[in-house]
């Protein structure tokens, strides 16, 4: 990608027949904006992507956007390189007769869309349940029964805008907050709770919406949630390993205890049979197909006892700071700068830390 | 440090007798500014430091500043924590009768000041020679004969300001550039060449000032150069290991090939007998007394073949980007966020990479 | 000022006898930081100022800081020039026998400090009453009886920090908010209400603390409030016109309806007998001794019906945006870039607008 | 515009028949990016615009972009509002039988494209001549003979990229600079010289390419130049007044002596018969159809003798600073925030100042 509107690499793969546009089920990418409210690189990329796929599929760009979830994170701070992952599902993929790697499991992908989430439901228990339902549907779509086989759940959740809030209030409802930014945090929290519920990390009986953004001991190690004004329902992408799928790709994940959790990076690679001593080398670099990190500046202002300055910086947004630091750390282990790092990790992995997920081609034994 | 003017930690150490202000020979620190031309946190820290030391020593702050080199780098991007290292030299330190660690060598510190460098000399061969002379003087001050025992040379070099350039031109001289920012880069280059000359990495016969900022194969793995308007001569701090010194501190360094050179971080620790597998743990964290990194965004726009966006970002300065990334990487290995990371690494370590230097307390065997 | 620590201009005035340090009663200035939580240029300036005045007065810097209010606003966006105003009160000033300008009134200055405001009182009715009391004391100090003679009230109000909030909660109290940034907004609101109360713009019977940051129709056209962690009581500076004072200085103010209120700038100058058609020219430029503007980005996102982007910019803080715009507008009328422009104008002038205050030397007729 | 990809307003005008897409000859707009190298809002807007117009005209977006010049300036600092001007030319426009305003002249628009400008020509005398030729062609296209009737010439000029520079060098040529940013400044300078040549402000005999970015006394009060990697030839839009055109629009311009030149703003309005005393009021606000400002931070660091901090700010780009300040000033006079303000004004208006151009509907007498 030479810029956020540059889809020439995908266009070339389609032109040469390597990618069949009808098989594209989801796209996850990093663009070089600021990752904030005024980051328009995501919209630019999406317009260019959906125009490209729409032309190939004979669909209007808007129709494409309703069928193919596209999750983007703005901000390639530090060494990070703009890039995108295109998830394709070939028909043979569900036949399962070729077998996967080692234990016979291979990367499985499922997507689902929840019903529309009204403004008065955003960031509340009803939102949690809607996300949980969509996660279960995406698991079914992926052919995964056992929640233990799920390693990554990306949710793009709607938020409350000023206009939506006013409409809801006029209709006699209340909203959790009328502030767009705060509602995004609540929506991310509801998304994480929904994932935890669907994966059995949280018991439905124990669900209390007052815990959202409050009890940070409740979390899912496999949730990666974003929230934005551009969606009105919850878009869900589930990645896991399944015997019903074939191919040589596998996925693994590890929680990160804090922003310095280098051992978690090493361990998630070990789960996939890849050594990092301390860095991935040689042919193993090429085995790594995707690295997805979710993280956050510690809200208590300290990392292992020492003050960090991310939260008090008026010049650089805190999420930009933390993406740059985690990007540097993870890229150093991978020996590659094409790392997806996203902030806003409330209830996604340990408080003050986050989650790392890696997709890799299989080779030899798995841990 | 709760802010750049907060010297309460040093004041407390002086008050309790742990630090004798008369033994302070140099200070190196990171403050939470932007590291650019309008970073005033360095001036603020220096005023507060010199006021504190001046009171303790019965000197005016200005007089203190002329005796004690204080090298600051603004910018604690990402996980980095504001902090400072106070280098003290106790009289017994030169006696050498206690011996050092392992091979009997211990951390040795020397400082020196070159003569005033006129504007017409800055960034030219004469500047290189002046720095080389001051490095040799600082080595002598440290009691180090063998350049191989030198592991870190910090130089704070003067630059050309508009006013100085005009005065030089009026006096019939020419300057390498009248642009303050460019002259800082030339001054850093001259500083690095001077260090390389003094340490035998560059032959005086081979010195050609046209190579400054041009032939990046010429470099010193032990140079760490800053340049600023606040000095008119070259201030030099040399750190090395010497049998003439006692104490349990040692210093080691490694060049970093690029911004992802995680093996270099592991290796410099190994040089000091500290394991990082992948992270320093337990008591070893406390053995580390200082970590100094010099780095730079790759000027060719690529890191291991993939595009980075640091050089084209109008919102965040490129040096802030790279400090955040390297800070994240090195802090992850150390398990500690108090890392000195400084940009502007022209000719200081490999092109596109830099240098890492670690000071640690000895224990057990050295590599 | 060549930098935030450069007090050489004041030092020269003291050295040549133009300023007697014993007559300095207050300092108001703009420094070139970002005006945010991590703006350390104010602390740097204050340390340098109090060191200078302390030396001259034989006082410790800390003691000076307790006697002389120093109000700084960080951020010289756009054309704004770093500068500071030193308010001196000469003994003859209170004699009043020389008379003022036109109606016999001349600039009067008063200062006062409220009692310490505990964390549980910040941003509440008690805070409002404390500020009102200090404003009345400062009016008395200035020799002003009639609130109509007051044209500018600067208040520096304490806020709630995490530490103070925890201490208050441990002692059984509640705080209005534990978030430092929000508490600053509440403190500014309480300050504005306090000024309105003291000046009769708000009736004590009508005081309802729930109106703070809520009913923006309540405001004072003469309030200029800042809040910071560095004070624990409310520091107040009152400027007005009084027959009890002599000299050729006068002060006037005008509310600004919005960020485009150019007529208000013209009118406040007219109040002082200075024409701007459209710009102040010739000798009149030199008559202007100080220009103080308080403003804010319209929180509804529109200016005269068109969208502004200040509130949604992740790269540049909204207050930096609005200071730059108002600075450009007001400097254009004055023909001078030394304008004090400060954000955070809740309840200070009309909602979405602010206040402009000018101090000028008298000449000819007043409006 | 709710975001840089929002063309709904133009789509609505086309749908209702107010705008015939076949009549669109040029678009000039401001988007809410940072205005720097990594401002992708311009590309996003252009893609959305050309997609819209292409659909309406039955053309591919790329083909549309080659026919209709689209000049965008990123950065809506301060009070500025994102907006765009669509220039339409109706067939009757050239008939001229209806007459214009006052003296019978009405707004005339012409566009032209120069031949491709090779990298080795960019920023040199050949570039100047190419621009001059295109300006003359655009004047002819507009039906303007007398250069005195030209009030605004927008040029979008190609620059040297690293790739283009390398290709040129391989082919045996030299380039003025291989640095993309510097080449943009040279290209803007060449564009301004070309306009000055075509309008008779500069004599061809007096053309010396060494004066580019060097002799700032050479300038055109009617040039507005941008440079970018997305063009390979010079795109020119000329605005003037002509008896050959009808309609009630007129254009006028004034040089701005510096960033505080409020009188110039008043005067350009007076040229169009609009009073600003000090602000445009009532129906006159609606008469203003477009305001275009070109400006620059004074490169000597001073405005009317006082230091500004724009050039030394590592946090906010200098062009963002100056756009915010000029935007505040001009919007204050207009009573409207939809002002096009663009930086990079080398040789465009007086050094340290710039140019203001206004398009307005006629009414009553003209000055």
mmCIF file with all atom_site columns, N, CA, C and O in Angstrom, chain C residues 1-2 32 76 78 81-82 260 262 266 277-279 304 306-307 309-310 321 325 337-338, chain D residues 1-2 32 76 78 81-82 260 262 266 277-279 304 306-307 309-310 321 337-338:
data_model
loop_
_atom_site.group_PDB
_atom_site.id
_atom_site.type_symbol
_atom_site.label_atom_id
_atom_site.label_alt_id
_atom_site.label_comp_id
_atom_site.label_asym_id
_atom_site.label_entity_id
_atom_site.label_seq_id
_atom_site.pdbx_PDB_ins_code
_atom_site.Cartn_x
_atom_site.Cartn_y
_atom_site.Cartn_z
_atom_site.occupancy
_atom_site.B_iso_or_equiv
_atom_site.pdbx_formal_charge
_atom_site.auth_seq_id
_atom_site.auth_comp_id
_atom_site.auth_asym_id
_atom_site.auth_atom_id
_atom_site.pdbx_PDB_model_num
ATOM 1   N N  . UNK C 1 1   ? 11.055  37.633 25.015 1.00 0.00 ? 1   UNK C N  1
ATOM 2   C CA . UNK C 1 1   ? 11.299  36.283 25.516 1.00 0.00 ? 1   UNK C CA 1
ATOM 3   C C  . UNK C 1 1   ? 11.803  35.416 24.372 1.00 0.00 ? 1   UNK C C  1
ATOM 4   O O  . UNK C 1 1   ? 11.079  35.145 23.427 1.00 0.00 ? 1   UNK C O  1
ATOM 5   N N  . UNK C 1 2   ? 13.029  34.937 24.497 1.00 0.00 ? 2   UNK C N  1
ATOM 6   C CA . UNK C 1 2   ? 13.533  34.039 23.473 1.00 0.00 ? 2   UNK C CA 1
ATOM 7   C C  . UNK C 1 2   ? 13.132  32.603 23.790 1.00 0.00 ? 2   UNK C C  1
ATOM 8   O O  . UNK C 1 2   ? 13.170  31.733 22.932 1.00 0.00 ? 2   UNK C O  1
ATOM 9   N N  . UNK C 1 32  ? 5.154   29.505 25.219 1.00 0.00 ? 32  UNK C N  1
ATOM 10  C CA . UNK C 1 32  ? 4.998   28.770 23.968 1.00 0.00 ? 32  UNK C CA 1
ATOM 11  C C  . UNK C 1 32  ? 4.899   27.249 24.130 1.00 0.00 ? 32  UNK C C  1
ATOM 12  O O  . UNK C 1 32  ? 5.473   26.504 23.334 1.00 0.00 ? 32  UNK C O  1
ATOM 13  N N  . UNK C 1 76  ? 1.158   29.609 22.023 1.00 0.00 ? 76  UNK C N  1
ATOM 14  C CA . UNK C 1 76  ? 1.222   30.803 21.169 1.00 0.00 ? 76  UNK C CA 1
ATOM 15  C C  . UNK C 1 76  ? 1.006   30.362 19.733 1.00 0.00 ? 76  UNK C C  1
ATOM 16  O O  . UNK C 1 76  ? 1.880   30.488 18.881 1.00 0.00 ? 76  UNK C O  1
ATOM 17  N N  . UNK C 1 78  ? -0.313  30.091 15.894 1.00 0.00 ? 78  UNK C N  1
ATOM 18  C CA . UNK C 1 78  ? -0.429  31.057 14.812 1.00 0.00 ? 78  UNK C CA 1
ATOM 19  C C  . UNK C 1 78  ? 0.499   32.231 14.997 1.00 0.00 ? 78  UNK C C  1
ATOM 20  O O  . UNK C 1 78  ? 1.691   32.072 15.247 1.00 0.00 ? 78  UNK C O  1
ATOM 21  N N  . UNK C 1 81  ? 2.637   35.890 19.914 1.00 0.00 ? 81  UNK C N  1
ATOM 22  C CA . UNK C 1 81  ? 4.016   36.059 20.344 1.00 0.00 ? 81  UNK C CA 1
ATOM 23  C C  . UNK C 1 81  ? 4.113   35.831 21.850 1.00 0.00 ? 81  UNK C C  1
ATOM 24  O O  . UNK C 1 81  ? 3.322   36.382 22.617 1.00 0.00 ? 81  UNK C O  1
ATOM 25  N N  . UNK C 1 82  ? 5.075   35.027 22.311 1.00 0.00 ? 82  UNK C N  1
ATOM 26  C CA . UNK C 1 82  ? 5.254   34.844 23.757 1.00 0.00 ? 82  UNK C CA 1
ATOM 27  C C  . UNK C 1 82  ? 5.567   36.191 24.411 1.00 0.00 ? 82  UNK C C  1
ATOM 28  O O  . UNK C 1 82  ? 6.397   36.943 23.898 1.00 0.00 ? 82  UNK C O  1
ATOM 29  N N  . UNK C 1 260 ? -16.161 34.800 15.871 1.00 0.00 ? 260 UNK C N  1
ATOM 30  C CA . UNK C 1 260 ? -16.027 35.740 14.753 1.00 0.00 ? 260 UNK C CA 1
ATOM 31  C C  . UNK C 1 260 ? -16.397 37.166 15.170 1.00 0.00 ? 260 UNK C C  1
ATOM 32  O O  . UNK C 1 260 ? -16.589 38.023 14.306 1.00 0.00 ? 260 UNK C O  1
ATOM 33  N N  . UNK C 1 262 ? -15.752 40.196 15.555 1.00 0.00 ? 262 UNK C N  1
ATOM 34  C CA . UNK C 1 262 ? -14.849 41.307 15.256 1.00 0.00 ? 262 UNK C CA 1
ATOM 35  C C  . UNK C 1 262 ? -15.409 42.641 15.772 1.00 0.00 ? 262 UNK C C  1
ATOM 36  O O  . UNK C 1 262 ? -14.643 43.468 16.290 1.00 0.00 ? 262 UNK C O  1
ATOM 37  N N  . UNK C 1 266 ? -13.476 45.855 17.949 1.00 0.00 ? 266 UNK C N  1
ATOM 38  C CA . UNK C 1 266 ? -13.518 47.278 17.612 1.00 0.00 ? 266 UNK C CA 1
ATOM 39  C C  . UNK C 1 266 ? -14.105 48.072 18.780 1.00 0.00 ? 266 UNK C C  1
ATOM 40  O O  . UNK C 1 266 ? -13.600 49.130 19.166 1.00 0.00 ? 266 UNK C O  1
ATOM 41  N N  . UNK C 1 277 ? -9.752  51.129 12.212 1.00 0.00 ? 277 UNK C N  1
ATOM 42  C CA . UNK C 1 277 ? -10.537 51.337 10.992 1.00 0.00 ? 277 UNK C CA 1
ATOM 43  C C  . UNK C 1 277 ? -9.791  50.820 9.765  1.00 0.00 ? 277 UNK C C  1
ATOM 44  O O  . UNK C 1 277 ? -9.359  51.630 8.962  1.00 0.00 ? 277 UNK C O  1
ATOM 45  N N  . UNK C 1 278 ? -9.682  49.548 9.600  1.00 0.00 ? 278 UNK C N  1
ATOM 46  C CA . UNK C 1 278 ? -10.101 48.475 10.520 1.00 0.00 ? 278 UNK C CA 1
ATOM 47  C C  . UNK C 1 278 ? -9.029  48.126 11.538 1.00 0.00 ? 278 UNK C C  1
ATOM 48  O O  . UNK C 1 278 ? -9.281  47.314 12.412 1.00 0.00 ? 278 UNK C O  1
ATOM 49  N N  . UNK C 1 279 ? -7.830  48.735 11.435 1.00 0.00 ? 279 UNK C N  1
ATOM 50  C CA . UNK C 1 279 ? -6.703  48.339 12.275 1.00 0.00 ? 279 UNK C CA 1
ATOM 51  C C  . UNK C 1 279 ? -6.193  49.554 13.044 1.00 0.00 ? 279 UNK C C  1
ATOM 52  O O  . UNK C 1 279 ? -6.243  50.679 12.535 1.00 0.00 ? 279 UNK C O  1
ATOM 53  N N  . UNK C 1 304 ? -21.822 30.029 13.350 1.00 0.00 ? 304 UNK C N  1
ATOM 54  C CA . UNK C 1 304 ? -22.756 30.669 12.412 1.00 0.00 ? 304 UNK C CA 1
ATOM 55  C C  . UNK C 1 304 ? -23.276 29.667 11.364 1.00 0.00 ? 304 UNK C C  1
ATOM 56  O O  . UNK C 1 304 ? -23.331 29.973 10.160 1.00 0.00 ? 304 UNK C O  1
ATOM 57  N N  . UNK C 1 306 ? -22.042 26.842 10.208 1.00 0.00 ? 306 UNK C N  1
ATOM 58  C CA . UNK C 1 306 ? -21.134 25.955 9.480  1.00 0.00 ? 306 UNK C CA 1
ATOM 59  C C  . UNK C 1 306 ? -20.283 25.141 10.441 1.00 0.00 ? 306 UNK C C  1
ATOM 60  O O  . UNK C 1 306 ? -19.846 25.628 11.481 1.00 0.00 ? 306 UNK C O  1
ATOM 61  N N  . UNK C 1 307 ? -20.006 23.908 10.052 1.00 0.00 ? 307 UNK C N  1
ATOM 62  C CA . UNK C 1 307 ? -19.266 22.970 10.889 1.00 0.00 ? 307 UNK C CA 1
ATOM 63  C C  . UNK C 1 307 ? -17.830 23.414 11.089 1.00 0.00 ? 307 UNK C C  1
ATOM 64  O O  . UNK C 1 307 ? -17.150 23.783 10.155 1.00 0.00 ? 307 UNK C O  1
ATOM 65  N N  . UNK C 1 309 ? -14.084 21.969 12.902 1.00 0.00 ? 309 UNK C N  1
ATOM 66  C CA . UNK C 1 309 ? -13.521 20.633 13.134 1.00 0.00 ? 309 UNK C CA 1
ATOM 67  C C  . UNK C 1 309 ? -12.651 20.579 14.389 1.00 0.00 ? 309 UNK C C  1
ATOM 68  O O  . UNK C 1 309 ? -11.969 19.586 14.628 1.00 0.00 ? 309 UNK C O  1
ATOM 69  N N  . UNK C 1 310 ? -12.713 21.629 15.194 1.00 0.00 ? 310 UNK C N  1
ATOM 70  C CA . UNK C 1 310 ? -11.803 21.720 16.339 1.00 0.00 ? 310 UNK C CA 1
ATOM 71  C C  . UNK C 1 310 ? -12.000 20.609 17.363 1.00 0.00 ? 310 UNK C C  1
ATOM 72  O O  . UNK C 1 310 ? -11.040 20.087 17.922 1.00 0.00 ? 310 UNK C O  1
ATOM 73  N N  . UNK C 1 321 ? -6.450  25.080 18.596 1.00 0.00 ? 321 UNK C N  1
ATOM 74  C CA . UNK C 1 321 ? -7.128  25.582 17.404 1.00 0.00 ? 321 UNK C CA 1
ATOM 75  C C  . UNK C 1 321 ? -7.747  26.958 17.660 1.00 0.00 ? 321 UNK C C  1
ATOM 76  O O  . UNK C 1 321 ? -7.532  27.908 16.904 1.00 0.00 ? 321 UNK C O  1
ATOM 77  N N  . UNK C 1 325 ? -6.996  30.869 16.091 1.00 0.00 ? 325 UNK C N  1
ATOM 78  C CA . UNK C 1 325 ? -7.958  31.636 15.296 1.00 0.00 ? 325 UNK C CA 1
ATOM 79  C C  . UNK C 1 325 ? -8.239  32.991 15.932 1.00 0.00 ? 325 UNK C C  1
ATOM 80  O O  . UNK C 1 325 ? -8.195  34.030 15.267 1.00 0.00 ? 325 UNK C O  1
ATOM 81  N N  . UNK C 1 337 ? 1.127   41.303 17.685 1.00 0.00 ? 337 UNK C N  1
ATOM 82  C CA . UNK C 1 337 ? 0.903   39.880 17.970 1.00 0.00 ? 337 UNK C CA 1
ATOM 83  C C  . UNK C 1 337 ? 1.031   39.523 19.445 1.00 0.00 ? 337 UNK C C  1
ATOM 84  O O  . UNK C 1 337 ? 0.887   38.355 19.798 1.00 0.00 ? 337 UNK C O  1
ATOM 85  N N  . UNK C 1 338 ? 1.285   40.525 20.282 1.00 0.00 ? 338 UNK C N  1
ATOM 86  C CA . UNK C 1 338 ? 1.412   40.219 21.716 1.00 0.00 ? 338 UNK C CA 1
ATOM 87  C C  . UNK C 1 338 ? 0.041   40.240 22.383 1.00 0.00 ? 338 UNK C C  1
ATOM 88  O O  . UNK C 1 338 ? -0.321  41.184 23.084 1.00 0.00 ? 338 UNK C O  1
ATOM 89  N N  . UNK D 2 1   ? -20.269 19.325 3.946  1.00 0.00 ? 1   UNK D N  1
ATOM 90  C CA . UNK D 2 1   ? -19.421 18.153 3.977  1.00 0.00 ? 1   UNK D CA 1
ATOM 91  C C  . UNK D 2 1   ? -19.319 17.640 5.415  1.00 0.00 ? 1   UNK D C  1
ATOM 92  O O  . UNK D 2 1   ? -18.759 18.307 6.280  1.00 0.00 ? 1   UNK D O  1
ATOM 93  N N  . UNK D 2 2   ? -19.814 16.438 5.646  1.00 0.00 ? 2   UNK D N  1
ATOM 94  C CA . UNK D 2 2   ? -19.662 15.881 6.985  1.00 0.00 ? 2   UNK D CA 1
ATOM 95  C C  . UNK D 2 2   ? -18.325 15.164 7.109  1.00 0.00 ? 2   UNK D C  1
ATOM 96  O O  . UNK D 2 2   ? -17.863 14.890 8.204  1.00 0.00 ? 2   UNK D O  1
ATOM 97  N N  . UNK D 2 32  ? -10.451 18.461 5.651  1.00 0.00 ? 32  UNK D N  1
ATOM 98  C CA . UNK D 2 32  ? -10.007 18.551 7.030  1.00 0.00 ? 32  UNK D CA 1
ATOM 99  C C  . UNK D 2 32  ? -8.836  17.641 7.379  1.00 0.00 ? 32  UNK D C  1
ATOM 100 O O  . UNK D 2 32  ? -8.817  17.052 8.466  1.00 0.00 ? 32  UNK D O  1
ATOM 101 N N  . UNK D 2 76  ? -8.249  22.464 7.986  1.00 0.00 ? 76  UNK D N  1
ATOM 102 C CA . UNK D 2 76  ? -9.267  23.450 8.377  1.00 0.00 ? 76  UNK D CA 1
ATOM 103 C C  . UNK D 2 76  ? -9.025  23.830 9.829  1.00 0.00 ? 76  UNK D C  1
ATOM 104 O O  . UNK D 2 76  ? -9.847  23.596 10.704 1.00 0.00 ? 76  UNK D O  1
ATOM 105 N N  . UNK D 2 78  ? -8.522  25.904 13.276 1.00 0.00 ? 78  UNK D N  1
ATOM 106 C CA . UNK D 2 78  ? -9.291  26.945 13.941 1.00 0.00 ? 78  UNK D CA 1
ATOM 107 C C  . UNK D 2 78  ? -10.744 26.936 13.510 1.00 0.00 ? 78  UNK D C  1
ATOM 108 O O  . UNK D 2 78  ? -11.405 25.905 13.500 1.00 0.00 ? 78  UNK D O  1
ATOM 109 N N  . UNK D 2 81  ? -14.076 25.981 8.017  1.00 0.00 ? 81  UNK D N  1
ATOM 110 C CA . UNK D 2 81  ? -15.067 24.949 7.762  1.00 0.00 ? 81  UNK D CA 1
ATOM 111 C C  . UNK D 2 81  ? -14.741 24.234 6.450  1.00 0.00 ? 81  UNK D C  1
ATOM 112 O O  . UNK D 2 81  ? -14.483 24.881 5.440  1.00 0.00 ? 81  UNK D O  1
ATOM 113 N N  . UNK D 2 82  ? -14.758 22.887 6.460  1.00 0.00 ? 82  UNK D N  1
ATOM 114 C CA . UNK D 2 82  ? -14.521 22.160 5.207  1.00 0.00 ? 82  UNK D CA 1
ATOM 115 C C  . UNK D 2 82  ? -15.595 22.532 4.187  1.00 0.00 ? 82  UNK D C  1
ATOM 116 O O  . UNK D 2 82  ? -16.786 22.582 4.528  1.00 0.00 ? 82  UNK D O  1
ATOM 117 N N  . UNK D 2 260 ? -1.009  40.111 9.307  1.00 0.00 ? 260 UNK D N  1
ATOM 118 C CA . UNK D 2 260 ? -1.939  40.969 10.042 1.00 0.00 ? 260 UNK D CA 1
ATOM 119 C C  . UNK D 2 260 ? -2.641  41.956 9.120  1.00 0.00 ? 260 UNK D C  1
ATOM 120 O O  . UNK D 2 260 ? -3.242  42.922 9.589  1.00 0.00 ? 260 UNK D O  1
ATOM 121 N N  . UNK D 2 262 ? -5.197  43.233 7.824  1.00 0.00 ? 262 UNK D N  1
ATOM 122 C CA . UNK D 2 262 ? -6.650  43.380 7.848  1.00 0.00 ? 262 UNK D CA 1
ATOM 123 C C  . UNK D 2 262 ? -7.140  44.413 6.829  1.00 0.00 ? 262 UNK D C  1
ATOM 124 O O  . UNK D 2 262 ? -8.185  44.204 6.187  1.00 0.00 ? 262 UNK D O  1
ATOM 125 N N  . UNK D 2 266 ? -10.430 44.246 4.006  1.00 0.00 ? 266 UNK D N  1
ATOM 126 C CA . UNK D 2 266 ? -11.474 45.259 3.825  1.00 0.00 ? 266 UNK D CA 1
ATOM 127 C C  . UNK D 2 266 ? -11.470 45.778 2.392  1.00 0.00 ? 266 UNK D C  1
ATOM 128 O O  . UNK D 2 266 ? -12.503 45.932 1.753  1.00 0.00 ? 266 UNK D O  1
ATOM 129 N N  . UNK D 2 277 ? -17.632 46.766 8.083  1.00 0.00 ? 277 UNK D N  1
ATOM 130 C CA . UNK D 2 277 ? -17.424 47.881 9.022  1.00 0.00 ? 277 UNK D CA 1
ATOM 131 C C  . UNK D 2 277 ? -17.753 47.434 10.433 1.00 0.00 ? 277 UNK D C  1
ATOM 132 O O  . UNK D 2 277 ? -18.758 47.871 10.961 1.00 0.00 ? 277 UNK D O  1
ATOM 133 N N  . UNK D 2 278 ? -16.942 46.629 11.038 1.00 0.00 ? 278 UNK D N  1
ATOM 134 C CA . UNK D 2 278 ? -15.753 45.970 10.508 1.00 0.00 ? 278 UNK D CA 1
ATOM 135 C C  . UNK D 2 278 ? -16.075 44.642 9.845  1.00 0.00 ? 278 UNK D C  1
ATOM 136 O O  . UNK D 2 278 ? -15.196 44.041 9.265  1.00 0.00 ? 278 UNK D O  1
ATOM 137 N N  . UNK D 2 279 ? -17.347 44.206 9.919  1.00 0.00 ? 279 UNK D N  1
ATOM 138 C CA . UNK D 2 279 ? -17.703 42.871 9.449  1.00 0.00 ? 279 UNK D CA 1
ATOM 139 C C  . UNK D 2 279 ? -18.801 42.983 8.396  1.00 0.00 ? 279 UNK D C  1
ATOM 140 O O  . UNK D 2 279 ? -19.652 43.874 8.477  1.00 0.00 ? 279 UNK D O  1
ATOM 141 N N  . UNK D 2 304 ? 5.877   42.077 12.414 1.00 0.00 ? 304 UNK D N  1
ATOM 142 C CA . UNK D 2 304 ? 5.928   43.459 12.925 1.00 0.00 ? 304 UNK D CA 1
ATOM 143 C C  . UNK D 2 304 ? 6.825   43.576 14.154 1.00 0.00 ? 304 UNK D C  1
ATOM 144 O O  . UNK D 2 304 ? 6.479   44.210 15.158 1.00 0.00 ? 304 UNK D O  1
ATOM 145 N N  . UNK D 2 306 ? 7.823   41.351 16.386 1.00 0.00 ? 306 UNK D N  1
ATOM 146 C CA . UNK D 2 306 ? 7.724   40.417 17.504 1.00 0.00 ? 306 UNK D CA 1
ATOM 147 C C  . UNK D 2 306 ? 7.873   38.980 17.015 1.00 0.00 ? 306 UNK D C  1
ATOM 148 O O  . UNK D 2 306 ? 7.363   38.612 15.958 1.00 0.00 ? 306 UNK D O  1
ATOM 149 N N  . UNK D 2 307 ? 8.510   38.172 17.848 1.00 0.00 ? 307 UNK D N  1
ATOM 150 C CA . UNK D 2 307 ? 8.791   36.787 17.496 1.00 0.00 ? 307 UNK D CA 1
ATOM 151 C C  . UNK D 2 307 ? 7.517   35.954 17.373 1.00 0.00 ? 307 UNK D C  1
ATOM 152 O O  . UNK D 2 307 ? 6.643   36.017 18.211 1.00 0.00 ? 307 UNK D O  1
ATOM 153 N N  . UNK D 2 309 ? 6.262   31.777 16.733 1.00 0.00 ? 309 UNK D N  1
ATOM 154 C CA . UNK D 2 309 ? 6.856   30.477 17.056 1.00 0.00 ? 309 UNK D CA 1
ATOM 155 C C  . UNK D 2 309 ? 6.476   29.396 16.045 1.00 0.00 ? 309 UNK D C  1
ATOM 156 O O  . UNK D 2 309 ? 6.740   28.217 16.269 1.00 0.00 ? 309 UNK D O  1
ATOM 157 N N  . UNK D 2 310 ? 5.890   29.806 14.931 1.00 0.00 ? 310 UNK D N  1
ATOM 158 C CA . UNK D 2 310 ? 5.383   28.820 13.979 1.00 0.00 ? 310 UNK D CA 1
ATOM 159 C C  . UNK D 2 310 ? 6.462   27.926 13.388 1.00 0.00 ? 310 UNK D C  1
ATOM 160 O O  . UNK D 2 310 ? 6.253   26.726 13.195 1.00 0.00 ? 310 UNK D O  1
ATOM 161 N N  . UNK D 2 321 ? -0.327  26.304 11.543 1.00 0.00 ? 321 UNK D N  1
ATOM 162 C CA . UNK D 2 321 ? -0.406  27.496 12.388 1.00 0.00 ? 321 UNK D CA 1
ATOM 163 C C  . UNK D 2 321 ? -0.935  28.690 11.596 1.00 0.00 ? 321 UNK D C  1
ATOM 164 O O  . UNK D 2 321 ? -1.864  29.373 12.011 1.00 0.00 ? 321 UNK D O  1
ATOM 165 N N  . UNK D 2 337 ? -17.229 31.129 7.990  1.00 0.00 ? 337 UNK D N  1
ATOM 166 C CA . UNK D 2 337 ? -16.016 30.327 8.187  1.00 0.00 ? 337 UNK D CA 1
ATOM 167 C C  . UNK D 2 337 ? -15.620 29.514 6.961  1.00 0.00 ? 337 UNK D C  1
ATOM 168 O O  . UNK D 2 337 ? -14.641 28.766 7.022  1.00 0.00 ? 337 UNK D O  1
ATOM 169 N N  . UNK D 2 338 ? -16.376 29.648 5.872  1.00 0.00 ? 338 UNK D N  1
ATOM 170 C CA . UNK D 2 338 ? -16.026 28.882 4.672  1.00 0.00 ? 338 UNK D CA 1
ATOM 171 C C  . UNK D 2 338 ? -15.001 29.640 3.838  1.00 0.00 ? 338 UNK D C  1
ATOM 172 O O  . UNK D 2 338 ? -15.312 30.244 2.819  1.00 0.00 ? 338 UNK D O  1
#
